[in-house]
Amino acid sequence: MAKILVTGGAGYIGSHTCLELLNAGHDVIVLDNLSNSSEESLYRVQELSSKKLDFVQGDIRHDQDLDKVFNQYQIDAVIHFAGLKAVGESQQIPLTYFDNNIAGSINLTKAMERAGIFKLVFSSSATVYDEANISPLNENMPTGMPSNNYGYTKLIVEQLLEKMSEADPRWSIALLRYFNPVGAHKSGHIGEDPQGIPNNLMPYVTQVAVGRREKLSIYGNDYNTVDGTGVRDYIHVVDLANAHLCALNNRLINNGCRAWNIGTGNGSSVLEVKNAFEKVNGVSIAFEFAPRRSGDVAISFADSTRAKEELNWTAKFGLEDMLKDSWNWQKQNPDGYQK
Ligand code: NAD
Ligand code: UFG
């Protein structure tokens, strides 16, 4: 069993990953500045696992916070979630995104180097793929210039990590390219708790269902897809969390830098998701069609053969589970971690 530092561990994907790590017997140290999360998620993770983790409130941009953690704990590997992720906001305040996501990642890897730790799992995104690629997207396809600054930070960090590991063979880095994470732990005690108006489809749908929003706007119904609405590869957050454990096992014994897609391989349209949510959960979702959202592609879904073959990872949950679990979390926590 290993001692894992989880940056951004109080967030949506981080908290689910901490739970799976604890359940698998690992020791977990979380470093998070709580800029987009609350410590409540970590109390709940500990309750669910009946195990303790260590929480350090700190920032990956601050050397003293990082050195304190690396000096205090004998860390074996780092899972790096910390960063900002709001696509629209990244267009308005790009420097803040470059600072948190790019400078923060450079700072983290420099601190790891000082501490002699070279095993890293990085949260990347399907957004790094060139828009001209036709789904299913595989890791041999070219990356391209993402349509927003958030995506750009993911591409830059991927490239920096690749170059770093080419220069120094001690590094062992997994780039996990997430497709669309949704769902929540089956208990409904931890889940996604976005600040303000949700950007993403699933939290918007659950907030309409719980009465916090009036209706869903479906961005575009004239795409060249099954029903005209955008198609994505939704992946259950618990499956995604487990992909990090598989990547960790791989990185503990291999060196180099390698990318893996983490998706189910199935595409679902916005209308299919909305209709299935209504059916599975017995609630109705008011909606309207709205113009296309700038930067959106028509279709994106994964070929995740590489993750299956090399990481021994496959998604276990289907769309119904994702929709049930998202609703179970929102129903139990209408105001997220506030209540
Ligand atoms: P999240 O906002 O819930 O979690 C990110 C966490 O990082 C938060 O707890 C936040 O407080 C913390 N954080 C931010 N900046 C920090 C800093 N400078 N120092 C320390 N902590 C900091 O987001 P999430 O959905 O759990 O995403 C986790 C990672 O996965 C992010 O890097 C995100 O870009 C990436 N990702 C997310 C998605 C998605 O759709 N959710 C898709 C692809 C990639
Ligand atoms: N959508 C709506 N209405 C909404 C929100 C979304 O119709 O209120 C549609 C979008 O147009 C798209 C689909 O639902 O067709 C999914 O949109 P999301 O915003 O949930 O997800 P994206 O595919 O745009 O982006 C997500 C993450 C990014 C990541 C990207 C990788 O938010 O961080 O996947 O593909 F980079």
Short mmCIF file of C-alpha atoms and ligand atoms in Angstrom, two decimals:
data_model
loop_
_atom_site.label_atom_id
_atom_site.label_comp_id
_atom_site.label_asym_id
_atom_site.label_seq_id
_atom_site.Cartn_x
_atom_site.Cartn_y
_atom_site.Cartn_z
CA MET A 1 0.00 0.00 0.00
CA ALA A 2 1.22 3.46 -0.83
CA LYS A 3 1.09 6.98 0.61
CA ILE A 4 -0.63 9.20 -1.95
CA LEU A 5 -0.76 12.98 -2.10
CA VAL A 6 -4.01 14.09 -3.74
CA THR A 7 -3.98 17.74 -4.85
CA GLY A 8 -7.51 19.12 -5.23
CA GLY A 9 -8.77 16.11 -3.23
CA ALA A 10 -11.72 17.99 -1.72
CA GLY A 11 -13.26 18.58 -5.17
CA TYR A 12 -15.74 16.48 -7.11
CA ILE A 13 -13.48 13.90 -8.73
CA GLY A 14 -10.83 14.19 -6.01
CA SER A 15 -13.21 13.30 -3.17
CA HIS A 16 -14.47 10.20 -5.00
CA THR A 17 -10.89 9.17 -5.72
CA CYS A 18 -9.86 9.66 -2.06
CA LEU A 19 -12.67 7.33 -1.05
CA GLU A 20 -11.56 4.60 -3.48
CA LEU A 21 -7.93 5.03 -2.38
CA LEU A 22 -8.86 4.65 1.31
CA ASN A 23 -11.07 1.66 0.52
CA ALA A 24 -8.12 0.05 -1.29
CA GLY A 25 -5.96 0.53 1.81
CA HIS A 26 -3.80 3.46 0.70
CA ASP A 27 -2.82 6.36 2.95
CA VAL A 28 -4.20 9.65 1.65
CA ILE A 29 -2.98 13.20 2.16
CA VAL A 30 -5.08 15.94 0.55
CA LEU A 31 -3.69 19.34 -0.38
CA ASP A 32 -6.46 21.75 -1.40
CA ASN A 33 -6.96 25.50 -1.10
CA LEU A 34 -10.76 25.01 -0.97
CA SER A 35 -11.24 27.62 -3.71
CA ASN A 36 -13.93 25.45 -5.31
CA SER A 37 -14.81 22.95 -2.57
CA SER A 38 -15.43 22.53 1.12
CA GLU A 39 -13.80 20.36 3.78
CA GLU A 40 -17.21 18.78 4.36
CA SER A 41 -16.59 16.46 1.38
CA LEU A 42 -13.55 15.07 3.17
CA TYR A 43 -15.42 14.51 6.45
CA ARG A 44 -17.94 12.53 4.46
CA VAL A 45 -15.24 10.53 2.66
CA GLN A 46 -13.84 9.54 6.04
CA GLU A 47 -17.28 8.60 7.33
CA LEU A 48 -17.99 6.46 4.26
CA SER A 49 -14.67 4.63 4.44
CA SER A 50 -14.41 4.53 8.25
CA LYS A 51 -10.81 5.59 7.70
CA LYS A 52 -8.82 8.75 8.32
CA LEU A 53 -7.07 10.90 5.79
CA ASP A 54 -4.82 13.93 6.39
CA PHE A 55 -5.97 17.29 5.10
CA VAL A 56 -3.59 20.20 4.51
CA GLN A 57 -5.16 23.47 3.42
CA GLY A 58 -2.71 24.95 0.97
CA ASP A 59 -2.03 26.03 -2.57
CA ILE A 60 -0.01 24.29 -5.28
CA ARG A 61 1.28 27.72 -6.33
CA HIS A 62 3.00 28.18 -2.97
CA ASP A 63 6.36 26.47 -2.49
CA GLN A 64 6.13 26.56 1.28
CA ASP A 65 2.80 24.66 1.25
CA LEU A 66 4.22 21.99 -1.04
CA ASP A 67 7.54 21.63 0.79
CA LYS A 68 5.71 21.38 4.11
CA VAL A 69 3.71 18.41 2.82
CA PHE A 70 6.63 16.66 1.17
CA ASN A 71 8.80 17.13 4.29
CA GLN A 72 6.11 15.94 6.66
CA TYR A 73 5.01 12.81 4.74
CA GLN A 74 6.93 10.08 2.90
CA ILE A 75 4.84 10.39 -0.27
CA ASP A 76 5.09 7.61 -2.89
CA ALA A 77 3.03 9.22 -5.67
CA VAL A 78 0.90 12.25 -6.45
CA ILE A 79 -2.54 12.42 -8.05
CA HIS A 80 -2.95 15.97 -9.31
CA PHE A 81 -6.52 17.30 -9.58
CA ALA A 82 -5.97 20.84 -8.32
CA GLY A 83 -6.91 23.46 -10.85
CA LEU A 84 -9.67 25.67 -12.17
CA LYS A 85 -12.13 24.20 -14.67
CA ALA A 86 -14.81 26.71 -15.73
CA VAL A 87 -14.56 27.06 -19.49
CA GLY A 88 -16.39 30.43 -19.72
CA GLU A 89 -14.46 31.95 -16.83
CA SER A 90 -11.18 30.89 -18.44
CA GLN A 91 -12.01 33.19 -21.37
CA GLN A 92 -12.54 36.14 -19.02
CA ILE A 93 -9.59 35.69 -16.67
CA PRO A 94 -7.01 33.71 -18.64
CA LEU A 95 -4.04 34.67 -16.47
CA THR A 96 -5.73 33.25 -13.38
CA TYR A 97 -6.17 29.99 -15.29
CA PHE A 98 -2.58 29.98 -16.55
CA ASP A 99 -1.35 30.67 -13.02
CA ASN A 100 -3.42 27.97 -11.26
CA ASN A 101 -3.28 25.28 -13.89
CA ILE A 102 0.05 25.77 -15.65
CA ALA A 103 2.26 27.57 -13.11
CA GLY A 104 0.65 25.50 -10.33
CA SER A 105 1.52 22.24 -12.12
CA ILE A 106 5.10 23.41 -12.76
CA ASN A 107 5.44 24.35 -9.10
CA LEU A 108 4.11 20.99 -8.01
CA THR A 109 6.52 19.03 -10.22
CA LYS A 110 9.45 21.18 -9.05
CA ALA A 111 8.54 20.42 -5.44
CA MET A 112 8.24 16.71 -6.29
CA GLU A 113 11.70 16.83 -7.85
CA ARG A 114 13.13 18.50 -4.72
CA ALA A 115 11.54 15.73 -2.65
CA GLY A 116 12.72 12.94 -4.99
CA ILE A 117 9.19 11.84 -5.96
CA PHE A 118 8.62 11.10 -9.64
CA LYS A 119 5.27 9.32 -9.88
CA LEU A 120 2.36 11.43 -11.02
CA VAL A 121 -1.19 11.00 -12.31
CA PHE A 122 -2.51 14.12 -14.04
CA SER A 123 -6.16 15.09 -14.72
CA SER A 124 -6.30 15.86 -18.40
CA SER A 125 -9.30 16.12 -20.69
CA ALA A 126 -10.70 14.91 -23.99
CA THR A 127 -10.67 18.55 -24.98
CA VAL A 128 -6.97 18.22 -25.92
CA TYR A 129 -7.90 16.26 -29.09
CA ASP A 130 -7.98 18.13 -32.37
CA GLU A 131 -11.57 18.92 -33.30
CA ALA A 132 -11.02 17.42 -36.75
CA ASN A 133 -10.66 13.91 -35.29
CA ILE A 134 -13.70 11.67 -35.75
CA SER A 135 -14.96 9.79 -32.65
CA PRO A 136 -14.21 7.28 -31.25
CA LEU A 137 -11.11 9.22 -30.23
CA ASN A 138 -7.97 7.22 -29.55
CA GLU A 139 -4.68 8.27 -28.00
CA ASN A 140 -2.78 8.06 -31.30
CA MET A 141 -4.90 10.82 -32.80
CA PRO A 142 -3.37 14.28 -32.92
CA THR A 143 -4.02 16.87 -30.26
CA GLY A 144 -5.08 20.32 -31.45
CA MET A 145 -5.58 23.83 -30.24
CA PRO A 146 -8.48 23.69 -27.73
CA SER A 147 -11.23 26.25 -28.30
CA ASN A 148 -10.90 27.79 -24.83
CA ASN A 149 -8.19 28.79 -22.35
CA TYR A 150 -9.11 26.08 -19.87
CA GLY A 151 -8.53 23.37 -22.48
CA TYR A 152 -5.35 25.13 -23.54
CA THR A 153 -3.95 24.80 -19.99
CA LYS A 154 -4.56 21.03 -20.11
CA LEU A 155 -2.76 20.70 -23.43
CA ILE A 156 0.19 22.80 -22.25
CA VAL A 157 0.58 20.84 -19.01
CA GLU A 158 0.43 17.53 -20.93
CA GLN A 159 3.20 18.77 -23.22
CA LEU A 160 5.33 20.09 -20.36
CA LEU A 161 5.04 16.76 -18.53
CA GLU A 162 5.96 14.84 -21.69
CA LYS A 163 9.07 16.96 -22.25
CA MET A 164 10.04 16.70 -18.59
CA SER A 165 9.89 12.91 -18.68
CA GLU A 166 11.86 12.79 -21.96
CA ALA A 167 14.61 14.77 -20.25
CA ASP A 168 14.60 12.81 -17.00
CA PRO A 169 13.80 9.07 -17.11
CA ARG A 170 13.03 8.98 -13.40
CA TRP A 171 9.60 10.41 -14.13
CA SER A 172 6.59 8.16 -14.42
CA ILE A 173 3.52 10.10 -15.48
CA ALA A 174 -0.05 9.10 -16.39
CA LEU A 175 -2.09 11.59 -18.38
CA LEU A 176 -5.74 10.62 -17.90
CA ARG A 177 -7.96 12.17 -20.54
CA TYR A 178 -11.39 12.29 -18.95
CA PHE A 179 -14.49 12.41 -21.09
CA ASN A 180 -17.61 13.70 -19.26
CA PRO A 181 -17.62 12.81 -15.55
CA VAL A 182 -21.09 12.59 -13.97
CA GLY A 183 -22.81 10.64 -11.19
CA ALA A 184 -21.96 10.35 -7.54
CA HIS A 185 -21.10 7.73 -4.93
CA LYS A 186 -24.08 5.41 -4.47
CA SER A 187 -24.59 6.57 -0.87
CA GLY A 188 -25.47 10.05 -2.16
CA HIS A 189 -23.22 11.52 0.55
CA ILE A 190 -20.62 12.96 -1.83
CA GLY A 191 -21.19 14.41 -5.28
CA GLU A 192 -20.75 17.37 -7.58
CA ASP A 193 -21.39 20.77 -5.98
CA PRO A 194 -20.69 23.50 -8.53
CA GLN A 195 -20.55 27.13 -7.39
CA GLY A 196 -23.10 29.43 -9.04
CA ILE A 197 -24.87 28.51 -12.27
CA PRO A 198 -23.64 25.11 -13.48
CA ASN A 199 -21.76 25.07 -16.80
CA ASN A 200 -22.14 21.35 -17.28
CA LEU A 201 -25.17 19.40 -18.36
CA MET A 202 -25.69 16.98 -15.47
CA PRO A 203 -25.59 19.41 -12.53
CA TYR A 204 -27.89 21.70 -14.51
CA VAL A 205 -30.37 18.86 -15.05
CA THR A 206 -30.33 17.86 -11.36
CA GLN A 207 -30.76 21.48 -10.26
CA VAL A 208 -33.81 21.83 -12.52
CA ALA A 209 -35.16 18.58 -11.06
CA VAL A 210 -34.70 19.82 -7.50
CA GLY A 211 -36.29 23.20 -8.28
CA ARG A 212 -33.19 25.40 -8.10
CA ARG A 213 -33.35 26.28 -11.84
CA GLU A 214 -36.39 26.88 -13.98
CA LYS A 215 -35.48 25.02 -17.14
CA LEU A 216 -32.63 23.47 -19.03
CA SER A 217 -31.37 25.21 -22.16
CA ILE A 218 -30.29 22.65 -24.73
CA TYR A 219 -27.52 24.27 -26.73
CA GLY A 220 -28.18 23.43 -30.36
CA ASN A 221 -30.63 21.00 -31.99
CA ASP A 222 -29.20 21.20 -35.49
CA TYR A 223 -26.02 19.17 -35.10
CA ASN A 224 -25.43 16.25 -37.39
CA THR A 225 -26.29 13.70 -34.67
CA VAL A 226 -29.04 11.19 -33.92
CA ASP A 227 -31.51 13.93 -32.81
CA GLY A 228 -29.63 17.14 -33.55
CA THR A 229 -28.26 17.63 -30.01
CA GLY A 230 -24.61 17.23 -28.94
CA VAL A 231 -23.25 13.76 -28.21
CA ARG A 232 -20.85 13.05 -25.32
CA ASP A 233 -19.30 10.10 -23.52
CA TYR A 234 -20.61 10.30 -19.94
CA ILE A 235 -18.52 8.41 -17.42
CA HIS A 236 -19.49 7.56 -13.83
CA VAL A 237 -17.26 9.40 -11.38
CA VAL A 238 -16.65 6.20 -9.38
CA ASP A 239 -15.40 4.45 -12.54
CA LEU A 240 -13.24 7.49 -13.19
CA ALA A 241 -11.92 7.43 -9.61
CA ASN A 242 -10.98 3.78 -10.05
CA ALA A 243 -9.08 4.59 -13.24
CA HIS A 244 -6.72 6.62 -11.05
CA LEU A 245 -6.00 3.58 -8.90
CA CYS A 246 -5.28 1.53 -12.03
CA ALA A 247 -3.02 4.28 -13.40
CA LEU A 248 -1.24 4.49 -10.07
CA ASN A 249 -0.53 0.75 -10.08
CA ASN A 250 0.84 1.08 -13.60
CA ARG A 251 3.00 4.09 -12.76
CA LEU A 252 4.42 2.51 -9.60
CA ILE A 253 6.15 -0.07 -11.81
CA ASN A 254 6.70 1.73 -15.16
CA ASN A 255 8.49 4.88 -16.21
CA GLY A 256 7.82 7.45 -18.96
CA CYS A 257 4.81 9.56 -19.78
CA ARG A 258 1.70 8.05 -21.33
CA ALA A 259 -1.88 9.13 -22.06
CA TRP A 260 -5.03 7.08 -21.50
CA ASN A 261 -8.62 7.91 -22.43
CA ILE A 262 -11.12 7.42 -19.64
CA GLY A 263 -14.60 7.09 -21.12
CA THR A 264 -17.17 4.36 -21.65
CA GLY A 265 -16.96 4.37 -25.44
CA ASN A 266 -20.70 5.16 -25.68
CA GLY A 267 -22.03 8.45 -26.94
CA SER A 268 -25.33 9.89 -25.64
CA SER A 269 -27.08 12.98 -26.94
CA VAL A 270 -28.35 15.77 -24.68
CA LEU A 271 -31.95 14.79 -25.43
CA GLU A 272 -31.21 11.13 -24.71
CA VAL A 273 -29.70 12.10 -21.36
CA LYS A 274 -32.65 14.35 -20.46
CA ASN A 275 -35.23 11.74 -21.49
CA ALA A 276 -33.43 8.91 -19.70
CA PHE A 277 -33.09 11.05 -16.55
CA GLU A 278 -36.86 11.65 -16.53
CA LYS A 279 -37.63 7.98 -17.07
CA VAL A 280 -35.17 6.51 -14.58
CA ASN A 281 -35.93 9.01 -11.82
CA GLY A 282 -39.62 9.70 -12.43
CA VAL A 283 -39.17 13.47 -12.58
CA SER A 284 -39.73 15.89 -15.43
CA ILE A 285 -37.17 18.37 -16.73
CA ALA A 286 -38.49 21.58 -18.30
CA PHE A 287 -36.34 22.56 -21.26
CA GLU A 288 -36.01 24.81 -24.27
CA PHE A 289 -33.81 24.70 -27.33
CA ALA A 290 -31.22 27.48 -27.40
CA PRO A 291 -28.53 28.42 -29.92
CA ARG A 292 -25.33 26.37 -30.10
CA ARG A 293 -22.76 27.16 -27.39
CA SER A 294 -19.53 28.56 -28.77
CA GLY A 295 -16.65 26.06 -28.70
CA ASP A 296 -18.87 22.93 -28.53
CA VAL A 297 -18.23 20.02 -30.90
CA ALA A 298 -21.08 17.88 -32.24
CA ILE A 299 -19.79 14.49 -31.13
CA SER A 300 -17.08 13.35 -28.71
CA PHE A 301 -16.67 9.82 -27.37
CA ALA A 302 -13.75 7.64 -26.44
CA ASP A 303 -11.99 4.58 -27.70
CA SER A 304 -10.75 3.36 -24.33
CA THR A 305 -9.12 0.14 -25.55
CA ARG A 306 -5.71 1.31 -24.37
CA ALA A 307 -6.92 1.78 -20.77
CA LYS A 308 -8.47 -1.68 -20.88
CA GLU A 309 -5.39 -3.39 -22.27
CA GLU A 310 -2.70 -1.54 -20.34
CA LEU A 311 -4.40 -0.44 -17.11
CA ASN A 312 -6.86 -3.31 -16.86
CA TRP A 313 -9.56 -0.66 -16.41
CA THR A 314 -13.08 -0.72 -17.78
CA ALA A 315 -16.19 1.25 -16.92
CA LYS A 316 -18.64 -0.79 -14.83
CA PHE A 317 -21.53 1.68 -14.66
CA GLY A 318 -23.94 2.59 -17.43
CA LEU A 319 -25.93 5.74 -18.12
CA GLU A 320 -28.86 4.65 -15.89
CA ASP A 321 -26.58 4.28 -12.89
CA MET A 322 -25.05 7.69 -13.59
CA LEU A 323 -28.46 9.36 -13.79
CA LYS A 324 -29.82 7.61 -10.69
CA ASP A 325 -26.73 8.41 -8.64
CA SER A 326 -26.60 12.06 -9.76
CA TRP A 327 -30.21 12.48 -8.70
CA ASN A 328 -29.74 10.57 -5.44
CA TRP A 329 -26.94 12.99 -4.45
CA GLN A 330 -28.86 16.13 -5.48
CA LYS A 331 -32.09 14.97 -3.82
CA GLN A 332 -30.33 14.32 -0.53
CA ASN A 333 -28.29 17.53 -0.79
CA PRO A 334 -30.44 20.10 -2.58
CA ASP A 335 -27.96 22.84 -1.70
CA GLY A 336 -24.86 20.70 -2.09
CA TYR A 337 -22.52 20.69 0.91
CA GLN A 338 -24.22 23.78 2.38
CA LYS A 339 -26.79 21.65 4.17
P1 NAD B 1 -13.26 20.62 -8.69
O1 NAD B 1 -13.24 22.09 -8.88
O2 NAD B 1 -14.42 20.01 -7.97
O3 NAD B 1 -11.92 20.16 -7.94
C1 NAD B 1 -10.70 20.85 -8.07
C2 NAD B 1 -10.14 21.09 -6.68
O4 NAD B 1 -8.89 21.77 -6.79
C3 NAD B 1 -11.06 21.95 -5.81
O5 NAD B 1 -11.25 21.30 -4.56
C4 NAD B 1 -10.29 23.26 -5.63
O6 NAD B 1 -10.54 23.87 -4.38
C5 NAD B 1 -8.85 22.79 -5.79
N1 NAD B 1 -7.91 23.81 -6.26
C6 NAD B 1 -8.05 24.65 -7.30
N2 NAD B 1 -6.95 25.42 -7.45
C7 NAD B 1 -6.08 25.03 -6.48
C8 NAD B 1 -4.77 25.44 -6.11
N3 NAD B 1 -4.14 26.42 -6.77
N4 NAD B 1 -4.18 24.83 -5.06
C9 NAD B 1 -4.82 23.86 -4.37
N5 NAD B 1 -6.05 23.44 -4.67
C10 NAD B 1 -6.68 24.01 -5.71
O7 NAD B 1 -13.09 19.95 -10.13
P2 NAD B 1 -13.22 18.43 -10.59
O8 NAD B 1 -14.39 18.31 -11.50
O9 NAD B 1 -13.10 17.51 -9.43
O10 NAD B 1 -11.93 18.31 -11.51
C11 NAD B 1 -10.70 17.81 -11.02
C12 NAD B 1 -9.65 17.91 -12.12
O11 NAD B 1 -10.10 17.19 -13.26
C13 NAD B 1 -9.39 19.34 -12.59
O12 NAD B 1 -8.01 19.47 -12.88
C14 NAD B 1 -10.21 19.44 -13.85
O13 NAD B 1 -9.70 20.40 -14.73
C15 NAD B 1 -10.06 18.02 -14.41
N6 NAD B 1 -11.15 17.65 -15.34
C16 NAD B 1 -12.45 17.77 -14.94
C17 NAD B 1 -13.47 17.46 -15.82
C18 NAD B 1 -14.91 17.61 -15.41
O14 NAD B 1 -15.78 17.64 -16.30
N7 NAD B 1 -15.25 17.68 -14.12
C19 NAD B 1 -13.17 17.01 -17.11
C20 NAD B 1 -11.83 16.87 -17.49
C21 NAD B 1 -10.83 17.21 -16.58
N1 UFG B 2 -25.31 21.30 -22.61
C1 UFG B 2 -26.58 21.83 -22.78
N2 UFG B 2 -27.06 22.64 -21.78
C2 UFG B 2 -26.36 22.94 -20.66
C3 UFG B 2 -25.07 22.39 -20.51
C4 UFG B 2 -24.57 21.57 -21.51
O1 UFG B 2 -27.24 21.59 -23.78
O2 UFG B 2 -26.86 23.68 -19.80
C5 UFG B 2 -24.80 20.40 -23.66
C6 UFG B 2 -23.54 20.89 -24.34
O3 UFG B 2 -23.84 21.76 -25.40
C7 UFG B 2 -22.88 19.58 -24.75
C8 UFG B 2 -23.30 18.60 -23.65
O4 UFG B 2 -24.45 19.18 -23.03
O5 UFG B 2 -23.44 19.13 -25.97
C9 UFG B 2 -22.22 18.40 -22.57
O6 UFG B 2 -21.80 19.67 -22.09
P1 UFG B 2 -20.93 19.82 -20.75
O7 UFG B 2 -20.74 21.28 -20.52
O8 UFG B 2 -21.54 19.03 -19.67
O9 UFG B 2 -19.57 19.12 -21.13
P2 UFG B 2 -18.52 19.45 -22.29
O10 UFG B 2 -18.49 18.25 -23.19
O11 UFG B 2 -18.76 20.75 -22.92
O12 UFG B 2 -17.18 19.64 -21.45
C10 UFG B 2 -16.72 18.67 -20.53
C11 UFG B 2 -15.99 19.32 -19.36
C12 UFG B 2 -14.69 19.94 -19.79
C13 UFG B 2 -13.89 19.01 -20.62
C14 UFG B 2 -14.70 18.45 -21.75
C15 UFG B 2 -13.95 17.38 -22.48
O13 UFG B 2 -16.79 20.33 -18.77
O14 UFG B 2 -13.94 20.23 -18.62
O15 UFG B 2 -15.88 17.84 -21.23
O16 UFG B 2 -14.69 16.89 -23.52
F1 UFG B 2 -12.80 19.65 -21.12
#
